[in-house]
Coordinates of C-alpha atoms and ligand atoms in Angstrom, one line a residue:
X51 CA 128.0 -71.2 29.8
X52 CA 130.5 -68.7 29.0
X53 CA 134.2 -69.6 30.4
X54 CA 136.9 -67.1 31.1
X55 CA 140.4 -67.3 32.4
X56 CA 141.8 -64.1 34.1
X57 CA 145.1 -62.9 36.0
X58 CA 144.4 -61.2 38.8
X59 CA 143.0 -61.0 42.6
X60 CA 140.0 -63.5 42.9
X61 CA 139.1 -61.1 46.4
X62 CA 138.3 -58.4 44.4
X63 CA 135.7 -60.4 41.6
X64 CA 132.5 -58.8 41.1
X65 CA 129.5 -61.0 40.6
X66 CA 127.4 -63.7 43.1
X67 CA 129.7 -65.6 44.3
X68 CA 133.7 -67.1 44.3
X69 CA 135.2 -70.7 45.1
X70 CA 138.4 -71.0 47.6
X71 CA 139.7 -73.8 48.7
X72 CA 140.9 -75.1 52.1
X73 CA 142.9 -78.0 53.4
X74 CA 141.6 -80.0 56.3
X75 CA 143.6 -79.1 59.5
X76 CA 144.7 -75.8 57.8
X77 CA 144.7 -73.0 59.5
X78 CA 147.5 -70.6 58.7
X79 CA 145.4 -69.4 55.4
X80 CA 147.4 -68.3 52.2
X81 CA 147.0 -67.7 48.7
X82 CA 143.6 -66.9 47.9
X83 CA 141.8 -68.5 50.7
X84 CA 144.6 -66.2 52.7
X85 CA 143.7 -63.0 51.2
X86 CA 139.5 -63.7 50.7
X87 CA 139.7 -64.1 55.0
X88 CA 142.2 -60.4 55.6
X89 CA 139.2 -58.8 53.9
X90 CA 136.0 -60.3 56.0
X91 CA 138.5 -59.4 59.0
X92 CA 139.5 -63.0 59.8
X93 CA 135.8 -64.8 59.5
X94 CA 137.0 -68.1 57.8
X95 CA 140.1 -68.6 60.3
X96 CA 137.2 -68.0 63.1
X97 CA 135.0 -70.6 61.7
X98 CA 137.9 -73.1 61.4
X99 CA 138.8 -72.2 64.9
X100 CA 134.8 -73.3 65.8
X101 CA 135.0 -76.5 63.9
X102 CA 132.5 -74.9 61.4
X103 CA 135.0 -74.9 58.3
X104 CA 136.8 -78.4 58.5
X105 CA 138.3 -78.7 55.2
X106 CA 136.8 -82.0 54.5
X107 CA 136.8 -83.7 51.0
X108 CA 132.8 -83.0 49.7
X109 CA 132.4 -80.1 52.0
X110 CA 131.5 -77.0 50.3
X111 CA 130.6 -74.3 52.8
X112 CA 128.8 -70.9 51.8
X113 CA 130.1 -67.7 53.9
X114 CA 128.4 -64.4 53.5
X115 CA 130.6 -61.5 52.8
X116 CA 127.6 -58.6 54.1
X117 CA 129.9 -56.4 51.2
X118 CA 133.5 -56.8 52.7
X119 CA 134.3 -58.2 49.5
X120 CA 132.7 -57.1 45.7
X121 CA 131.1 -60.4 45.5
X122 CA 128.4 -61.7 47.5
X123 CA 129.3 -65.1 49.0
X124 CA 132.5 -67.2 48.9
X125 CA 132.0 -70.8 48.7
X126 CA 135.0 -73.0 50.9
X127 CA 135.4 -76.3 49.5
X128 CA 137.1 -79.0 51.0
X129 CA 140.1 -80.3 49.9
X130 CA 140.9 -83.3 52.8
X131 CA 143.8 -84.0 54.2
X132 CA 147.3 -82.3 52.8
X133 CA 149.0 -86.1 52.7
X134 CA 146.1 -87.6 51.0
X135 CA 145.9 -84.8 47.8
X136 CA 145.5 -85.6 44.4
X137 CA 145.1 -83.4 40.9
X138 CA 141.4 -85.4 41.0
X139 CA 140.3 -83.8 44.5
X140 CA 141.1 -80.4 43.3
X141 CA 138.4 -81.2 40.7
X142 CA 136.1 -82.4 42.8
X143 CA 136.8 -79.6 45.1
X144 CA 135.6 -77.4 42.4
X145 CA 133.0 -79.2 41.4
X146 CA 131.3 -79.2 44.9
X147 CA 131.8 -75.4 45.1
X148 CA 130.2 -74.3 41.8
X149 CA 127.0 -76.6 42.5
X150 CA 126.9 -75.0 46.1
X151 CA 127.0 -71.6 44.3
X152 CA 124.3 -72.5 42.1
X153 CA 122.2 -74.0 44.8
X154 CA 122.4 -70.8 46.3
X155 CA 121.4 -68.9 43.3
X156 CA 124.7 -67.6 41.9
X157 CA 124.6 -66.7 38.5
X158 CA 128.3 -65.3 37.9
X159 CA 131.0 -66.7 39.9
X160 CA 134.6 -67.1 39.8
X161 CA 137.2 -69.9 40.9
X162 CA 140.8 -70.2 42.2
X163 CA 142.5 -71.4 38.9
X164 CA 145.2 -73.5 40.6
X165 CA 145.9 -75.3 43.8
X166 CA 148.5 -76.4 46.4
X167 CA 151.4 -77.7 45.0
X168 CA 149.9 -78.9 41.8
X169 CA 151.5 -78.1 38.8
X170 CA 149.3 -75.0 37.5
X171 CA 148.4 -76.1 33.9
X172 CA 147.7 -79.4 35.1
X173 CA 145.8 -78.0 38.0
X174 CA 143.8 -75.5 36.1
X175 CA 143.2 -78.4 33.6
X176 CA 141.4 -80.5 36.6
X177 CA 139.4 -77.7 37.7
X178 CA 137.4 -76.5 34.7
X179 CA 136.8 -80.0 34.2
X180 CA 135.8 -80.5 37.7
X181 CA 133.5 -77.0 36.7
X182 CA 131.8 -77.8 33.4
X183 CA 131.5 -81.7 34.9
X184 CA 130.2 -80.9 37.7
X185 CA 127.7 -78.3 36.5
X186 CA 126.4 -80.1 33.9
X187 CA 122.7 -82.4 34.0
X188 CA 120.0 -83.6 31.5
X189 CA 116.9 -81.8 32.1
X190 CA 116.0 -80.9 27.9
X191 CA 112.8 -83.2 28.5
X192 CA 111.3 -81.1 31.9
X193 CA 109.3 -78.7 31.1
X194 CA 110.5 -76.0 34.0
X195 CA 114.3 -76.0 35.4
X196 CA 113.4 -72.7 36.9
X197 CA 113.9 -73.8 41.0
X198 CA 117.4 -74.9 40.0
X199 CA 119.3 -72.3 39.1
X200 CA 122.0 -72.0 36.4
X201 CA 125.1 -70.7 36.5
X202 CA 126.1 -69.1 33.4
X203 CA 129.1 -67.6 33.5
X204 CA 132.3 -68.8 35.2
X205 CA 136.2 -67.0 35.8
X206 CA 138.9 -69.1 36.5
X207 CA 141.3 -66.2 38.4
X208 CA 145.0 -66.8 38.6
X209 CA 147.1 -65.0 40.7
X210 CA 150.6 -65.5 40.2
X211 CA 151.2 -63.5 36.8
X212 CA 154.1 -66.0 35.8
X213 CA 152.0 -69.2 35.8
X214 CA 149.2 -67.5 33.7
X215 CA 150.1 -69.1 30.3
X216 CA 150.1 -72.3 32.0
X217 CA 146.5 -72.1 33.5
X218 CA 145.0 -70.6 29.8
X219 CA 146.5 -74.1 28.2
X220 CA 145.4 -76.2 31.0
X221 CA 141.9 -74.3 31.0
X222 CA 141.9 -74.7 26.9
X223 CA 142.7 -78.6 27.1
X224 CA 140.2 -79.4 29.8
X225 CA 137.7 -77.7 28.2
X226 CA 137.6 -79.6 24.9
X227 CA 137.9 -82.8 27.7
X228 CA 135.0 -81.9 29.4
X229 CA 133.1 -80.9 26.6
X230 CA 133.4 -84.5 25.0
X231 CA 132.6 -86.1 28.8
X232 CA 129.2 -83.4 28.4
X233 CA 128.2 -85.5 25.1
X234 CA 129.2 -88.6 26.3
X235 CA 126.8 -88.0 29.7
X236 CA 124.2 -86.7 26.9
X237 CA 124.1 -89.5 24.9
X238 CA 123.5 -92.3 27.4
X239 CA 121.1 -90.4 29.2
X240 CA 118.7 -89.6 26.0
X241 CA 116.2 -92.5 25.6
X242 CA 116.3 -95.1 23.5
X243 CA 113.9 -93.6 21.1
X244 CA 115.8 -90.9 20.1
X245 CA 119.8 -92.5 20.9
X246 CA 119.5 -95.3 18.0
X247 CA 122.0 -96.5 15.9
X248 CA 121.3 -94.0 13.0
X249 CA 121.3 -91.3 15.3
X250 CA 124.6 -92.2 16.5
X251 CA 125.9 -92.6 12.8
X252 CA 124.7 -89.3 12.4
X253 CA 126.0 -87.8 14.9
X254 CA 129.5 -88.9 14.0
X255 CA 128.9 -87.8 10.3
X256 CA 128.8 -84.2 11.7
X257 CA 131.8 -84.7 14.3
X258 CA 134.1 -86.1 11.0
X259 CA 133.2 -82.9 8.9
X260 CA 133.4 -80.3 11.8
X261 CA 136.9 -82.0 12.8
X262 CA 138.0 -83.4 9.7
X263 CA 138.0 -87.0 10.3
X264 CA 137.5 -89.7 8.5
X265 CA 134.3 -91.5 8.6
X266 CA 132.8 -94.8 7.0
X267 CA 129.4 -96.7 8.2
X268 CA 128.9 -100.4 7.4
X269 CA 125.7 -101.3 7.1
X270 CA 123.7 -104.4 7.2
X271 CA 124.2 -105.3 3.2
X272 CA 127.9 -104.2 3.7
X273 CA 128.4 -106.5 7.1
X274 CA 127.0 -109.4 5.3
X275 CA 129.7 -109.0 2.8
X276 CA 132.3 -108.9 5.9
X277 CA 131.0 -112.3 7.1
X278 CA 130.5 -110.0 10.4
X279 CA 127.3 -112.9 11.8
X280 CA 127.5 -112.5 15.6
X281 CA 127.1 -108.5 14.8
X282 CA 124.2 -109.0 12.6
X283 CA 122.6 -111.7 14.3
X284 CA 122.0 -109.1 17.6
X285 CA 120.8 -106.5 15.0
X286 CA 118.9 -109.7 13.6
X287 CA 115.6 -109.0 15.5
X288 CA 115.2 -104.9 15.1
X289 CA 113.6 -103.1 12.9
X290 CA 116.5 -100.2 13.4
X291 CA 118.7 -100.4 10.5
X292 CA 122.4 -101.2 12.2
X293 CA 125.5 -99.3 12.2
X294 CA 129.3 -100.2 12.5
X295 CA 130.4 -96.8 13.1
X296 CA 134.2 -96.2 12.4
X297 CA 136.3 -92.6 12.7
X298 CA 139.5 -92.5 11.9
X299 CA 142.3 -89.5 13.0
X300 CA 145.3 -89.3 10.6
X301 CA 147.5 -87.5 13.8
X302 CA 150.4 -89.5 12.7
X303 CA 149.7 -89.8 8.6
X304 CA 148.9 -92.7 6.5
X305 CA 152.4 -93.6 6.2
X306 CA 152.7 -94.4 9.5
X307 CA 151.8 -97.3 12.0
X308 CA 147.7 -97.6 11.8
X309 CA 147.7 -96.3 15.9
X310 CA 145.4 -97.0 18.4
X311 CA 141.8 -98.7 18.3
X312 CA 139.2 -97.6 20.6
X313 CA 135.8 -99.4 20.5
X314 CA 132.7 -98.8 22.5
X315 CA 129.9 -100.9 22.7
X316 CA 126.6 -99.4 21.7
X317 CA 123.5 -101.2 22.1
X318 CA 120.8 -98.4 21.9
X319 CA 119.0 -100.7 23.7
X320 CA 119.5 -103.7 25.3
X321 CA 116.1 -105.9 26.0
X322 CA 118.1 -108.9 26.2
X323 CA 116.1 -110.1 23.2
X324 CA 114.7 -113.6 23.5
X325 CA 116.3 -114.1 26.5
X326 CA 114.2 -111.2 27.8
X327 CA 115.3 -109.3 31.0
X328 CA 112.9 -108.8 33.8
X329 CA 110.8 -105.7 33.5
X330 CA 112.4 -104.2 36.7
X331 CA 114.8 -100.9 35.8
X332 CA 114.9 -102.8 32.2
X333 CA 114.7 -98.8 31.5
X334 CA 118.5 -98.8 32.8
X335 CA 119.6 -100.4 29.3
X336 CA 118.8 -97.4 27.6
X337 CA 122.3 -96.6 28.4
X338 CA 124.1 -99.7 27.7
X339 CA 125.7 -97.7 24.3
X340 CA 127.7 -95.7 26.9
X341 CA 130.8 -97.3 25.7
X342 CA 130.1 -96.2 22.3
X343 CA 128.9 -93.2 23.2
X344 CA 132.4 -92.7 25.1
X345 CA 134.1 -93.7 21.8
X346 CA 132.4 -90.8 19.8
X347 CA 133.2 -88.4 22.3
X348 CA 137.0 -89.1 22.8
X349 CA 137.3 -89.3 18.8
X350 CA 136.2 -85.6 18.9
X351 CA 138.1 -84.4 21.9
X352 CA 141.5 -86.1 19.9
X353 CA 140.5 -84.5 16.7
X354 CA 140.7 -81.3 18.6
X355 CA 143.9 -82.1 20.7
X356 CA 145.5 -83.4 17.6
X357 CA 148.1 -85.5 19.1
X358 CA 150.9 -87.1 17.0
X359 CA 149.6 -90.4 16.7
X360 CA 146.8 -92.1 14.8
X361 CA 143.3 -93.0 16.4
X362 CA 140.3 -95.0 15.2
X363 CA 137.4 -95.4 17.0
X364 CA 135.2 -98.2 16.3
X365 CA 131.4 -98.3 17.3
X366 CA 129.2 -101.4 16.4
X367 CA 126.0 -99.8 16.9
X368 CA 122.1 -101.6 17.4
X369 CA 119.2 -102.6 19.3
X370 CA 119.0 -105.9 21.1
X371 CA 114.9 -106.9 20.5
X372 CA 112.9 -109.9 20.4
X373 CA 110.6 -110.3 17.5
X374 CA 110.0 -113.5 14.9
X375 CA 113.2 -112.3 13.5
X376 CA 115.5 -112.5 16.4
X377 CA 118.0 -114.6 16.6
X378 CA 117.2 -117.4 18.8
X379 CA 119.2 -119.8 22.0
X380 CA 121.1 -122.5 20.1
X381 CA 121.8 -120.5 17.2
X382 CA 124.9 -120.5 15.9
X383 CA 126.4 -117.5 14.7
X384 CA 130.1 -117.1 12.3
X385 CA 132.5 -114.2 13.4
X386 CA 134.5 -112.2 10.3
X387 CA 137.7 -114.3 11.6
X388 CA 135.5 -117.4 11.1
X389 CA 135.0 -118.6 14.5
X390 CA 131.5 -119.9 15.2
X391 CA 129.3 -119.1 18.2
X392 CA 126.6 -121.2 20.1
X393 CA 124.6 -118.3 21.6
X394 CA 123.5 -119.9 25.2
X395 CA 121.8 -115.9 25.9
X396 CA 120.7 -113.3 23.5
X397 CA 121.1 -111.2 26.9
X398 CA 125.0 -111.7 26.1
X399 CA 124.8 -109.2 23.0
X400 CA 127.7 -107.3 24.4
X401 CA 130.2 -109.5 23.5
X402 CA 128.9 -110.3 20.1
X403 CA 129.0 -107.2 18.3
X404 CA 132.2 -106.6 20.3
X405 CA 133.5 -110.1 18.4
X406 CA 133.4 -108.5 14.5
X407 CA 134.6 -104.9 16.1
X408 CA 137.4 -106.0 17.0
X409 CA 137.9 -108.6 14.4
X410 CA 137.3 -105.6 12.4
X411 CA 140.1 -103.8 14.3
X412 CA 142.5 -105.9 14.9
X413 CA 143.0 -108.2 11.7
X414 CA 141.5 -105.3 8.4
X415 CA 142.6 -102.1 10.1
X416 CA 145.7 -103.7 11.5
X417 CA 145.0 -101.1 14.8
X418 CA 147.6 -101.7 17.8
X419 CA 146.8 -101.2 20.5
X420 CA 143.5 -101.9 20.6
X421 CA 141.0 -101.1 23.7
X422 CA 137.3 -101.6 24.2
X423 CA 135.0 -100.3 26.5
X424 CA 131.6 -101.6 27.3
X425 CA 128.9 -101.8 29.7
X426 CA 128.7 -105.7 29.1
X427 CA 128.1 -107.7 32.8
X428 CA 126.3 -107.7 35.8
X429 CA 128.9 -109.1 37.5
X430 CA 131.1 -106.5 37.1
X431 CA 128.7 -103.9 39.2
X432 CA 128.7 -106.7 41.7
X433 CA 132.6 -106.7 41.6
X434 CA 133.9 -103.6 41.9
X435 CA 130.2 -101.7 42.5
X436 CA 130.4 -98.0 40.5
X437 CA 133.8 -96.3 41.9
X438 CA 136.0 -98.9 39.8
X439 CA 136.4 -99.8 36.4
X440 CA 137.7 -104.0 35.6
X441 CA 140.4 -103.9 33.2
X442 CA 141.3 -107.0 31.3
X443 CA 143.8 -107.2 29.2
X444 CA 146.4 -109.5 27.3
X445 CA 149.2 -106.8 28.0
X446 CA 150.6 -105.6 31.5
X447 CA 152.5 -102.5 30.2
X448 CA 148.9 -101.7 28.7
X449 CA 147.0 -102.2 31.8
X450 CA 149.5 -100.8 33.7
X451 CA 149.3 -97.7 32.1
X452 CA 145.2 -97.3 31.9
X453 CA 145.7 -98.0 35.1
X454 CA 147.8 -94.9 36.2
X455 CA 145.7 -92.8 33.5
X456 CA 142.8 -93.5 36.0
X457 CA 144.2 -92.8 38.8
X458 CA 144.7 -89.3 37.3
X459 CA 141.5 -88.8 35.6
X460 CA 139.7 -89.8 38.5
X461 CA 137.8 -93.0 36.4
X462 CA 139.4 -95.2 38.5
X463 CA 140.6 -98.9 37.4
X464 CA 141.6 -102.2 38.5
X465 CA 142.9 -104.9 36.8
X466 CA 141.0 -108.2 36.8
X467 CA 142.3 -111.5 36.3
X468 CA 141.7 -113.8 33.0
X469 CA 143.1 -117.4 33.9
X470 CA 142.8 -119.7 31.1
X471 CA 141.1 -121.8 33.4
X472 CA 138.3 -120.0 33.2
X473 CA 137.9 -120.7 29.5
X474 CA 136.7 -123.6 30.4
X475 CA 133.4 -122.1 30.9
X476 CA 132.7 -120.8 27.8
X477 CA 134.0 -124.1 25.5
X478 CA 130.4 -125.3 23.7
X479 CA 129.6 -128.9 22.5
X480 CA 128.3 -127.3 19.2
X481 CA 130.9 -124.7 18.6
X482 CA 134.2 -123.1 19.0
X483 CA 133.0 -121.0 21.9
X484 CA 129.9 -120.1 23.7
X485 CA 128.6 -116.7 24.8
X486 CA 127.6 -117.4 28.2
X487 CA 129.6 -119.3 31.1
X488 CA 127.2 -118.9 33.7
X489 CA 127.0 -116.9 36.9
X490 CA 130.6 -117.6 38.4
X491 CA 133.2 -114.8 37.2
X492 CA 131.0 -113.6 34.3
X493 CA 132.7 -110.5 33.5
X494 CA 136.0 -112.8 33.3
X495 CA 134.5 -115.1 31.2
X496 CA 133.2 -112.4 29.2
X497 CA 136.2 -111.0 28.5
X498 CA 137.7 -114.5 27.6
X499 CA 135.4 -114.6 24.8
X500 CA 136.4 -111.3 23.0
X501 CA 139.9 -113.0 23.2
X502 CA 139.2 -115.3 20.7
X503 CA 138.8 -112.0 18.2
X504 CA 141.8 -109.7 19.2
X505 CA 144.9 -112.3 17.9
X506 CA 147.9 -111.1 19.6
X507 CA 147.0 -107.5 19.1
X508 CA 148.0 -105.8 22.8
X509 CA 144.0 -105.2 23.9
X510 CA 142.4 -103.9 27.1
X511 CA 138.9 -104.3 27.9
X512 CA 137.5 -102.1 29.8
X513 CA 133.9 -103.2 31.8
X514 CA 132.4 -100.2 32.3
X515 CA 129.1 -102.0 33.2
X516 CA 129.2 -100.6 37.1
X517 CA 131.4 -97.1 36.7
X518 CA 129.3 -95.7 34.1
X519 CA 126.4 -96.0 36.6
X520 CA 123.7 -97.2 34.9
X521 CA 121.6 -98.9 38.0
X522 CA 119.1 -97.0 40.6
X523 CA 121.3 -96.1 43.7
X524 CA 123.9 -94.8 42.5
X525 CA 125.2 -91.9 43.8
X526 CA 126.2 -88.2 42.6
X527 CA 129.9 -87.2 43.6
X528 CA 131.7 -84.5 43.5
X529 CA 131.8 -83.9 39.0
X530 CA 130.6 -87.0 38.8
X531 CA 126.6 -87.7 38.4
X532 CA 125.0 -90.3 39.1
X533 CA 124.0 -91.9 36.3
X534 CA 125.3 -92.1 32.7
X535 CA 128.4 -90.4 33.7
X536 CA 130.8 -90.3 30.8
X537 CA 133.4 -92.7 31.7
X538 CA 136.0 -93.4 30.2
X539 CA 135.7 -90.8 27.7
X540 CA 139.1 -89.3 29.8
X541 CA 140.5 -92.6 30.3
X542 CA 140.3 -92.8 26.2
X543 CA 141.4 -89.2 25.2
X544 CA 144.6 -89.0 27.9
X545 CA 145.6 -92.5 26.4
X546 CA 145.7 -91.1 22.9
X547 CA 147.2 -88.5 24.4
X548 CA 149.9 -90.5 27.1
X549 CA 150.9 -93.1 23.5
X550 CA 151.6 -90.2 21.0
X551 CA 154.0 -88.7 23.9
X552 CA 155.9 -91.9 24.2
X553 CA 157.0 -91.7 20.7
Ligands
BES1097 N1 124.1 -104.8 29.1 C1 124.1 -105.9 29.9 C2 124.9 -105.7 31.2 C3 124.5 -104.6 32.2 C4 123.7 -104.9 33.2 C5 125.1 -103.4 32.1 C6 123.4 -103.9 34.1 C7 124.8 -102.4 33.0 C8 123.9 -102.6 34.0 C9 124.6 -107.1 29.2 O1 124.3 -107.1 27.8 C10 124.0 -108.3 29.8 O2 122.8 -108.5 29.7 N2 124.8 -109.2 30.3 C11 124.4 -110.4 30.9 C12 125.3 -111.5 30.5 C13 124.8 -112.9 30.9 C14 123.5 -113.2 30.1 C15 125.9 -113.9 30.5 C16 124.4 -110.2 32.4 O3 125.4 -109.6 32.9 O4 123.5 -110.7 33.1
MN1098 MN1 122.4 -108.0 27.4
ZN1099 ZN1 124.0 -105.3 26.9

């Protein structure tokens, strides 16, 4: 898709179609939306007058321009109420109107760069991401797309000359965001047959040269040699060779404090192994290396940003299978820090190869802060369902500020308790901790467990397991898709960026 930014009167854009926005309970129309309804002699002000055009978040209304204007049709989207705006509507805002445009067949089409009050580079920013996120699907395996339509080109038009720079950084910056949300949505959505560990490995061999970062792969011999046995006993029972996948960004230099750690969970796919999950949507864990898959993706968008602080991401990478080599209930597995495991589930894989990542992290790499993201418990879709993200973490000023980043991005969080009480749960009779406490509060005892391998390293983990989507029923919204949606490939970049500005 080509992307352009230009200065200028969005009324007078020739192509198939333009997006304008509109507040609910507007009705004295200005800016664009102002000057779009002078030419079609009043037509949106009439059709807010009928209750047609309401203005309502998720609305995206197509008017006809019969050749008042140079362009075809002008898509309305709703922005709801004045009171209750955010930078994350205006995205969605312009999300919904692109995807009505292309519905209808538009081919070329232009957008209102900035909104409201909204700061312009920030607002542009949130609407090329809401554009290229909300335009974007998977359909490489079907055979024809050609019913539905493809938009490929797009103008973000700013009028007011003075805030142009402004909307050509913002436009620059969320592109290379929403380009890295594109391959995050990519990657959990291939299949597991062509996603696998090696792939992934691969994949961030080719990131590291075309961005210059660093890149090293452990592999099974080498994790061995790191004592790193609750990783290699889930990798145990595949025939896939395993990868712990680690890219480092120098935006700070060697000399200086080894930055943040960002790890992402990435079992290619999840069978639950021995413990086998029940046939129904098993399918769904094709996608449970989203957190890794976010990981990758925000280590390319930072490479690009370059911020002034140093970033590693850290990706332990396999398949979870059954075979007469998989590790086995009542096994007992030996982290890098030395800590022994009683696996009670082979279903609870997550958390293992999250134990020597951030072992890995936290004690040889020395990384601080440290945050992981993984789709690692049921319970957390029955939580917070898919429009929240559970944060856990041993540090409120860290929580507190994922949580803010969030609100912002639009890959919403909430912080979840971790009592010590619930430890109690996981304590084993064999070991020094368990890997499964049962039904009650499983995605706090989860994240109890990868407590024992952080040390007193500030560390958020993030359970993407319901926001990424990965369950039938979930919904499309606004940029958002329904399944495999990216998050919190933002959430990671804008905390790379939000650290390196506190300096
Ligand atoms: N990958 C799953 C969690 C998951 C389920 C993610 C559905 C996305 C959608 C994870 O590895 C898992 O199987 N967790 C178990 C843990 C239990 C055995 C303690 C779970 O949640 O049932
Ligand atoms: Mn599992
Ligand atoms: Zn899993």
């Amino acid at each position: 898709m080509n992307l352009q930014v230009q200065a200028g009167d969005i009324a007078t854009f020739k192509g198939d179609g333009i997006v304008v926005y509109l507040f609910e309970g507007e009705t004295a129309l200005t800016g664009a939306t102002g000057a779009v309804d002078k030419l079609l002699n009043g037509l949106i002000g009439k059709l807010i007058a009928k209750g047609e055009l309401k203005g309502k978040l998720g609305s995206a209304t197509i008017v006809h321009t019969l050749e008042k204007l140079a362009t075809d049709r002008v898509c309305v989207a709703g922005l709801g109420k004045p009171n209750e705006f955010t930078l994350d509507r205006a995205r969605q805002a312009a999300a919904n109107g692109v995807k009505q445009l292309r519905g209808a067949g538009a081919h070329n089409v232009a957008v209102v760069a900035s909104v409201g009050e909204l700061e312009a580079e920030q607002s542009a920013q949130a609407i090329v991401e809401g554009v290229v996120l909300g335009l974007w699907r998977f359909r490489k395996y079907h055979s024809s797309n050609e019913d539905l339509g493809a938009i490929d080109a797009v103008t973000l038009i700013e009028s007011e000359r003075a805030k142009f720079d402004a909307v050509e950084r913002g436009v620059a910056r969320g592109v290379i965001i929403a380009d890295a949300t594109c391959l995050a949505r990519d990657l959990a959505n291939e299949p597991g047959n062509t996603v696998t560990p090696t792939y992934l490995a691969n994949l961030a061999r080719a990131i590291a040269t075309k961005h210059n970062l660093e890149l090293d792969v452990i592999d099974r011999a080498r994790a061995k040699e790191l004592g790193m046995g609750a990783f290699l006993g889930v990798a145990q029972g595949s025939d896939e060779p395993p990868a712990m996948i680690i890219l480092r960004y120098w935006g700070a230099g060697k000399n200086a404090a080894p930055g943040l750690g960002i790890i992402g969970k990435a079992i290619t796919f999840d069978s639950g192994g021995i413990s086998i999950k029940p046939s129904e949507n098993m399918q769904d864990m094709k996608g449970d290396m989203a957190g890794g898959a976010a990981t990758i993706a925000a280590m390319q968008a930072i490479a690009q940003l370059k911020p002034a602080i140093n970033v590693t991401g850290i990706v332990p990478a396999t398949e979870n299978l059954p075979s007469g080599k998989a590790f086995k209930p009542g096994d007992i597995l030996r982290a890098a820090n030395g800590k022994t495991i009683e696996v009670i589930s082979t279903d609870a894989e997550g958390r293992l190869v999250l134990a020597d990542a951030l072992v890995y992290a936290t004690q040889t790499l020395k990384l601080a802060p440290v945050v992981d993201a993984a789709t690692l418990t049921g319970a957390m879709l029955i939580a917070l369902g898919n429009h929240r993200t559970g944060v856990f973490a041993n540090d409120v000023a860290l929580s507190d500020l994922i949580f803010k980043i969030g609100e912002e991005t639009g890959e919403k969080m909430w912080t979840m308790p971790m009592d010590a009480e619930y430890a109690e749960q996981i304590k084993s009779d064999w070991a020094d901790v368990k890997n499964s406490g049962g039904r009650p509060a499983g995605s706090i005892t989860a994240a109890l467990f990868i407590k024992n391998f952080v040390g007193d390293t500030p560390w958020a983990h993030l359970d993407i397991a319901g926001s990424v989507g990965l369950f039938s029923g979930a919904k499309e919204n606004g940029y958002k898709n329904k399944w495999g949606n990216g998050t919190p490939t933002r959430t990671f970049i804008n905390l790379a960026l939000a650290l390196a500005a506190k300096k």
